[in-house]
Amino acid sequence: MINEDQMIEEMFNLDGDLTERQKNILAAAIESFAEKGYSATSTKEIAQKAGVAEGTIFRHYKTKKELLMSIVTPMMIKLMAPIIIKDINKVLNHDHETFEDFVRAMIDNRRKFLKNNVKIIKIFIQEIPFHPELKEQFMEHVGSKVFTRLRQIIEHYQEKGQIINLPIDTVIRLTGSTIIGYFVTRYGILPDADWDDEAEVDSTVKFLMKGLAPEQ
Amino acid sequence: MINEDQMIEEMFNLDGDLTERQKNILAAAIESFAEKGYSATSTKEIAQKAGVAEGTIFRHYKTKKELLMSIVTPMMIKLMAPIIIKDINKVLNHDHETFEDFVRAMIDNRRKFLKNNVKIIKIFIQEIPFHPELKEQFMEHVGSKVFTRLRQIIEHYQEKGQIINLPIDTVIRLTGSTIIGYFVTRYGILPDADWDDEAEVDSTVKFLMKGLAPEQ
DNA sequence: AATAAAAGTGAGTACTCACTCACTATCGGG
DNA sequence: CCCGATAGTGAGTGAGTACTCACTTTTATT
């Protein structure tokens, strides 16, 4: 079986060939945007941190906002693509017999990615309220597709009688709150606490399954 | 029985006597900070929106940041005070016989407040990553106290055998994720969807109770 | 080695920023 | 009715701000 993550990587050809300096600029921008926010970060500051003249930034990115977008957009696609491409097939092919299998696979699968991209995700979450284009782009390219897929998946397991017959959007909200709540506390709020990840994930998934169990 | 909210109001004497212009400044600042963020909002803009000279802002607030703090701090205290003052007593006095009673009371109690203060809470959440003083102030004045109280409350219901014997912090995380997840989707992400609030709260609380039920 | 395209530079531009200050207007107590 | 205090003003200040452009250096292709 081929490496599916690699497949996705190539399919979108994200962050293609970059010069050394361009990589420095991106790294510096990510650092500063995450720490101080887009608006409070000056292009001068980014240039200094990247060891580059200010003009160099604008050679590659027409505006400061374009720089922001070039950081956030590829991450967004990489984060969501598996849900659209892989997960649904695995569900429909009965690779995940139970909803629990599916949830555990999803957490496992996304954990590494999240861990490696905390800063970019932080930027994305912090900036989304202030940049309508960002929200639109998200909804257009991934948001709506992801929701459609998730609805199909939930419906599938509801029909199999594995989860309670609440409105699908409510099930998505409860599942999302639980999983995102875990990731946010784990990597956002208390990244330095000593976590027993295996135990926490286990408690979280069991909590979710018990909570969503059908009324007997 | 006296009105406890009023008691809290008076106890802290929050947002005391303000001139008409000062109220305008606050309202304008809240509007702009929530919409564009603290950093992207200029004092000139606030002054114009408030119908006031720019100097007037600095007569009342030494710096722009002081203006931000004067908006966010009282809200923070008002939001958390009930947990510290009222809720714990009600629990220990057996006013809430079950954990479910407690959770429902807490949601009911905080809903109105949240609804009336969405913008300020939005500002608080958006700005906390960029202002260490804000985080410190929060932890010092309310955060730590609230967590201590919550731990006592959870422990109390665990001893009564009403909820599962997971680590207390895990229970707090799961409960918090579920409730905050509801409020965030309800008032933050999809405030304009047509919500059947009663049904949603009911599903949410039932989900939480089933998820936290002790192993039989 | 010649050459054109691409990458990199940094001083300069027009503009905005938070904040100041000398001044005026309003108000409440004796 | 006066007076001190508080509230309100808006032009002014120096330090940024994102972005430009004429120029130099590096790279790839023949």
Short mmCIF file of N, CA, C and O (backbone and C1' of nucleotides) in Angstrom, two decimals, chain D:
data_model
loop_
_atom_site.label_atom_id
_atom_site.label_comp_id
_atom_site.label_asym_id
_atom_site.label_seq_id
_atom_site.Cartn_x
_atom_site.Cartn_y
_atom_site.Cartn_z
P DC D 1 -23.98 86.95 39.55
"O5'" DC D 1 -23.59 86.91 41.11
"C5'" DC D 1 -22.66 87.81 41.64
"C4'" DC D 1 -21.35 87.11 41.90
"C3'" DC D 1 -20.53 86.81 40.65
"O3'" DC D 1 -19.16 87.00 41.01
"C1'" DC D 1 -20.94 84.79 41.76
P DC D 2 -18.12 87.47 40.05
"O5'" DC D 2 -16.83 86.82 40.73
"C5'" DC D 2 -16.69 86.83 42.15
"C4'" DC D 2 -16.16 85.50 42.62
"C3'" DC D 2 -14.96 84.96 41.82
"O3'" DC D 2 -13.89 84.73 42.71
"C1'" DC D 2 -16.59 83.26 42.15
P DC D 3 -12.44 84.65 42.20
"O5'" DC D 3 -12.12 83.13 42.56
"C5'" DC D 3 -12.51 82.57 43.81
"C4'" DC D 3 -12.37 81.06 43.72
"C3'" DC D 3 -11.20 80.63 42.85
"O3'" DC D 3 -10.48 79.60 43.50
"C1'" DC D 3 -13.19 79.63 42.07
P DG D 4 -8.90 79.55 43.34
"O5'" DG D 4 -8.64 77.98 43.46
"C5'" DG D 4 -9.27 77.21 44.47
"C4'" DG D 4 -9.84 75.94 43.85
"C3'" DG D 4 -8.84 75.14 43.02
"O3'" DG D 4 -8.75 73.85 43.58
"C1'" DG D 4 -10.91 75.41 41.85
P DA D 5 -7.80 72.78 43.07
"O5'" DA D 5 -8.84 71.80 42.35
"C5'" DA D 5 -10.08 71.51 43.03
"C4'" DA D 5 -10.96 70.69 42.09
"C3'" DA D 5 -10.19 69.66 41.25
"O3'" DA D 5 -10.96 68.48 41.18
"C1'" DA D 5 -11.41 71.08 39.83
P DT D 6 -10.26 67.09 40.94
"O5'" DT D 6 -11.13 66.47 39.75
"C5'" DT D 6 -12.54 66.63 39.77
"C4'" DT D 6 -13.03 66.89 38.37
"C3'" DT D 6 -12.51 65.91 37.29
"O3'" DT D 6 -13.60 65.11 36.87
"C1'" DT D 6 -12.65 68.14 36.49
P DA D 7 -13.46 64.10 35.67
"O5'" DA D 7 -13.85 64.99 34.40
"C5'" DA D 7 -15.16 65.55 34.33
"C4'" DA D 7 -15.41 66.08 32.93
"C3'" DA D 7 -15.01 65.12 31.81
"O3'" DA D 7 -16.06 65.15 30.85
"C1'" DA D 7 -13.87 67.17 31.54
P DG D 8 -15.91 64.44 29.46
"O5'" DG D 8 -15.27 65.58 28.55
"C5'" DG D 8 -16.10 66.64 28.10
"C4'" DG D 8 -15.30 67.47 27.13
"C3'" DG D 8 -14.77 66.68 25.92
"O3'" DG D 8 -15.28 67.26 24.75
"C1'" DG D 8 -13.09 68.06 26.86
P DT D 9 -14.88 66.70 23.32
"O5'" DT D 9 -13.67 67.67 22.95
"C5'" DT D 9 -13.97 69.03 22.62
"C4'" DT D 9 -12.69 69.74 22.32
"C3'" DT D 9 -11.97 69.25 21.06
"O3'" DT D 9 -12.16 70.21 20.06
"C1'" DT D 9 -10.46 69.72 22.86
P DG D 10 -12.51 69.76 18.59
"O5'" DG D 10 -11.11 69.90 17.89
"C5'" DG D 10 -10.42 71.15 17.93
"C4'" DG D 10 -8.95 70.92 17.70
"C3'" DG D 10 -8.64 69.92 16.57
"O3'" DG D 10 -7.45 70.36 15.92
"C1'" DG D 10 -7.56 69.25 18.50
P DA D 11 -7.42 70.67 14.37
"O5'" DA D 11 -6.07 71.49 14.19
"C5'" DA D 11 -5.81 72.64 14.99
"C4'" DA D 11 -4.41 72.56 15.57
"C3'" DA D 11 -3.32 72.13 14.58
"O3'" DA D 11 -2.14 72.88 14.84
"C1'" DA D 11 -3.35 70.64 16.42
P DG D 12 -0.79 72.63 14.03
"O5'" DG D 12 0.01 71.70 15.04
"C5'" DG D 12 0.45 72.23 16.30
"C4'" DG D 12 1.34 71.21 16.96
"C3'" DG D 12 2.44 70.64 16.05
"O3'" DG D 12 3.67 70.64 16.77
"C1'" DG D 12 1.18 68.88 17.00
P DT D 13 5.03 70.23 16.04
"O5'" DT D 13 5.31 68.83 16.72
"C5'" DT D 13 5.42 68.72 18.15
"C4'" DT D 13 5.93 67.32 18.47
"C3'" DT D 13 6.95 66.82 17.44
"O3'" DT D 13 8.08 66.29 18.10
"C1'" DT D 13 5.15 65.27 17.68
P DG D 14 9.46 66.35 17.27
"O5'" DG D 14 10.09 64.93 17.59
"C5'" DG D 14 9.80 64.25 18.80
"C4'" DG D 14 9.54 62.79 18.53
"C3'" DG D 14 10.54 62.15 17.54
"O3'" DG D 14 10.82 60.87 18.06
"C1'" DG D 14 8.37 61.77 16.80
P DA D 15 12.08 60.03 17.63
"O5'" DA D 15 11.49 58.56 17.77
"C5'" DA D 15 10.41 58.31 18.67
"C4'" DA D 15 9.50 57.26 18.07
"C3'" DA D 15 10.24 56.22 17.23
"O3'" DA D 15 9.74 54.94 17.57
"C1'" DA D 15 8.45 57.13 16.01
P DG D 16 10.42 53.66 17.02
"O5'" DG D 16 10.10 53.79 15.50
"C5'" DG D 16 9.64 52.74 14.67
"C4'" DG D 16 8.16 52.51 14.80
"C3'" DG D 16 7.68 51.53 13.75
"O3'" DG D 16 6.78 50.61 14.27
"C1'" DG D 16 6.76 53.71 13.36
P DT D 17 6.62 49.27 13.47
"O5'" DT D 17 5.77 49.59 12.17
"C5'" DT D 17 4.37 49.89 12.31
"C4'" DT D 17 3.78 50.17 10.96
"C3'" DT D 17 4.32 49.33 9.82
"O3'" DT D 17 3.64 48.09 9.84
"C1'" DT D 17 4.05 51.62 9.14
P DA D 18 4.13 46.90 8.95
"O5'" DA D 18 3.56 47.26 7.50
"C5'" DA D 18 2.16 47.35 7.29
"C4'" DA D 18 1.91 47.87 5.88
"C3'" DA D 18 2.31 46.91 4.77
"O3'" DA D 18 1.37 47.04 3.71
"C1'" DA D 18 3.60 48.88 4.59
P DC D 19 1.43 46.00 2.45
"O5'" DC D 19 2.38 46.79 1.43
"C5'" DC D 19 1.97 48.09 1.01
"C4'" DC D 19 3.12 48.77 0.31
"C3'" DC D 19 3.77 48.01 -0.86
"O3'" DC D 19 3.47 48.68 -2.06
"C1'" DC D 19 5.35 49.21 0.44
P DT D 20 4.05 48.25 -3.49
"O5'" DT D 20 5.23 49.30 -3.71
"C5'" DT D 20 4.95 50.70 -3.64
"C4'" DT D 20 6.15 51.49 -4.16
"C3'" DT D 20 6.73 50.98 -5.48
"O3'" DT D 20 7.04 52.12 -6.27
"C1'" DT D 20 8.43 51.03 -3.84
P DC D 21 7.16 51.96 -7.88
"O5'" DC D 21 8.66 52.47 -8.12
"C5'" DC D 21 9.31 53.30 -7.14
"C4'" DC D 21 10.81 53.23 -7.34
"C3'" DC D 21 11.26 52.59 -8.66
"O3'" DC D 21 12.43 53.24 -9.10
"C1'" DC D 21 12.17 51.37 -6.88
P DA D 22 12.52 53.72 -10.65
"O5'" DA D 22 14.07 54.01 -10.78
"C5'" DA D 22 14.70 54.87 -9.83
"C4'" DA D 22 16.00 54.25 -9.35
"C3'" DA D 22 16.94 53.79 -10.46
"O3'" DA D 22 18.26 54.20 -10.14
"C1'" DA D 22 16.53 52.01 -8.96
P DC D 23 19.48 53.96 -11.20
"O5'" DC D 23 20.23 52.71 -10.54
"C5'" DC D 23 20.79 52.85 -9.23
"C4'" DC D 23 21.04 51.48 -8.65
"C3'" DC D 23 21.96 50.58 -9.47
"O3'" DC D 23 23.30 50.65 -8.97
"C1'" DC D 23 20.20 49.40 -8.37
P DT D 24 24.44 49.68 -9.62
"O5'" DT D 24 24.37 48.38 -8.71
"C5'" DT D 24 24.60 48.47 -7.30
"C4'" DT D 24 24.61 47.07 -6.72
"C3'" DT D 24 25.68 46.14 -7.30
"O3'" DT D 24 26.31 45.45 -6.23
"C1'" DT D 24 23.53 45.15 -7.50
P DT D 25 27.47 44.39 -6.55
"O5'" DT D 25 26.71 43.00 -6.40
"C5'" DT D 25 26.13 42.64 -5.15
"C4'" DT D 25 25.44 41.29 -5.31
"C3'" DT D 25 26.37 40.17 -5.79
"O3'" DT D 25 26.28 39.11 -4.84
"C1'" DT D 25 24.38 40.22 -7.07
P DT D 26 27.13 37.75 -5.07
"O5'" DT D 26 26.02 36.82 -5.70
"C5'" DT D 26 24.82 36.61 -4.98
"C4'" DT D 26 23.91 35.69 -5.78
"C3'" DT D 26 24.56 34.38 -6.24
"O3'" DT D 26 23.74 33.33 -5.77
"C1'" DT D 26 23.45 35.43 -8.03
P DT D 27 24.14 31.78 -6.05
"O5'" DT D 27 23.28 31.46 -7.35
"C5'" DT D 27 21.86 31.62 -7.31
"C4'" DT D 27 21.33 31.32 -8.71
"C3'" DT D 27 21.85 30.02 -9.32
"O3'" DT D 27 20.74 29.15 -9.51
"C1'" DT D 27 21.91 31.81 -10.88
P DA D 28 20.96 27.66 -10.04
"O5'" DA D 28 20.50 27.80 -11.56
"C5'" DA D 28 19.27 28.44 -11.87
"C4'" DA D 28 19.13 28.55 -13.39
"C3'" DA D 28 19.52 27.28 -14.14
"O3'" DA D 28 18.52 27.05 -15.14
"C1'" DA D 28 20.80 29.12 -14.94
P DT D 29 18.69 25.90 -16.25
"O5'" DT D 29 19.23 26.69 -17.51
"C5'" DT D 29 18.47 27.83 -18.00
"C4'" DT D 29 19.01 28.21 -19.37
"C3'" DT D 29 19.42 27.01 -20.23
"O3'" DT D 29 19.01 27.22 -21.59
"C1'" DT D 29 21.26 28.49 -19.97
P DT D 30 19.19 26.04 -22.68
"O5'" DT D 30 20.35 26.57 -23.61
"C5'" DT D 30 20.14 27.76 -24.41
"C4'" DT D 30 21.48 28.34 -24.81
"C3'" DT D 30 22.30 27.43 -25.70
"O3'" DT D 30 22.14 27.83 -27.08
"C1'" DT D 30 23.64 28.55 -24.04
#
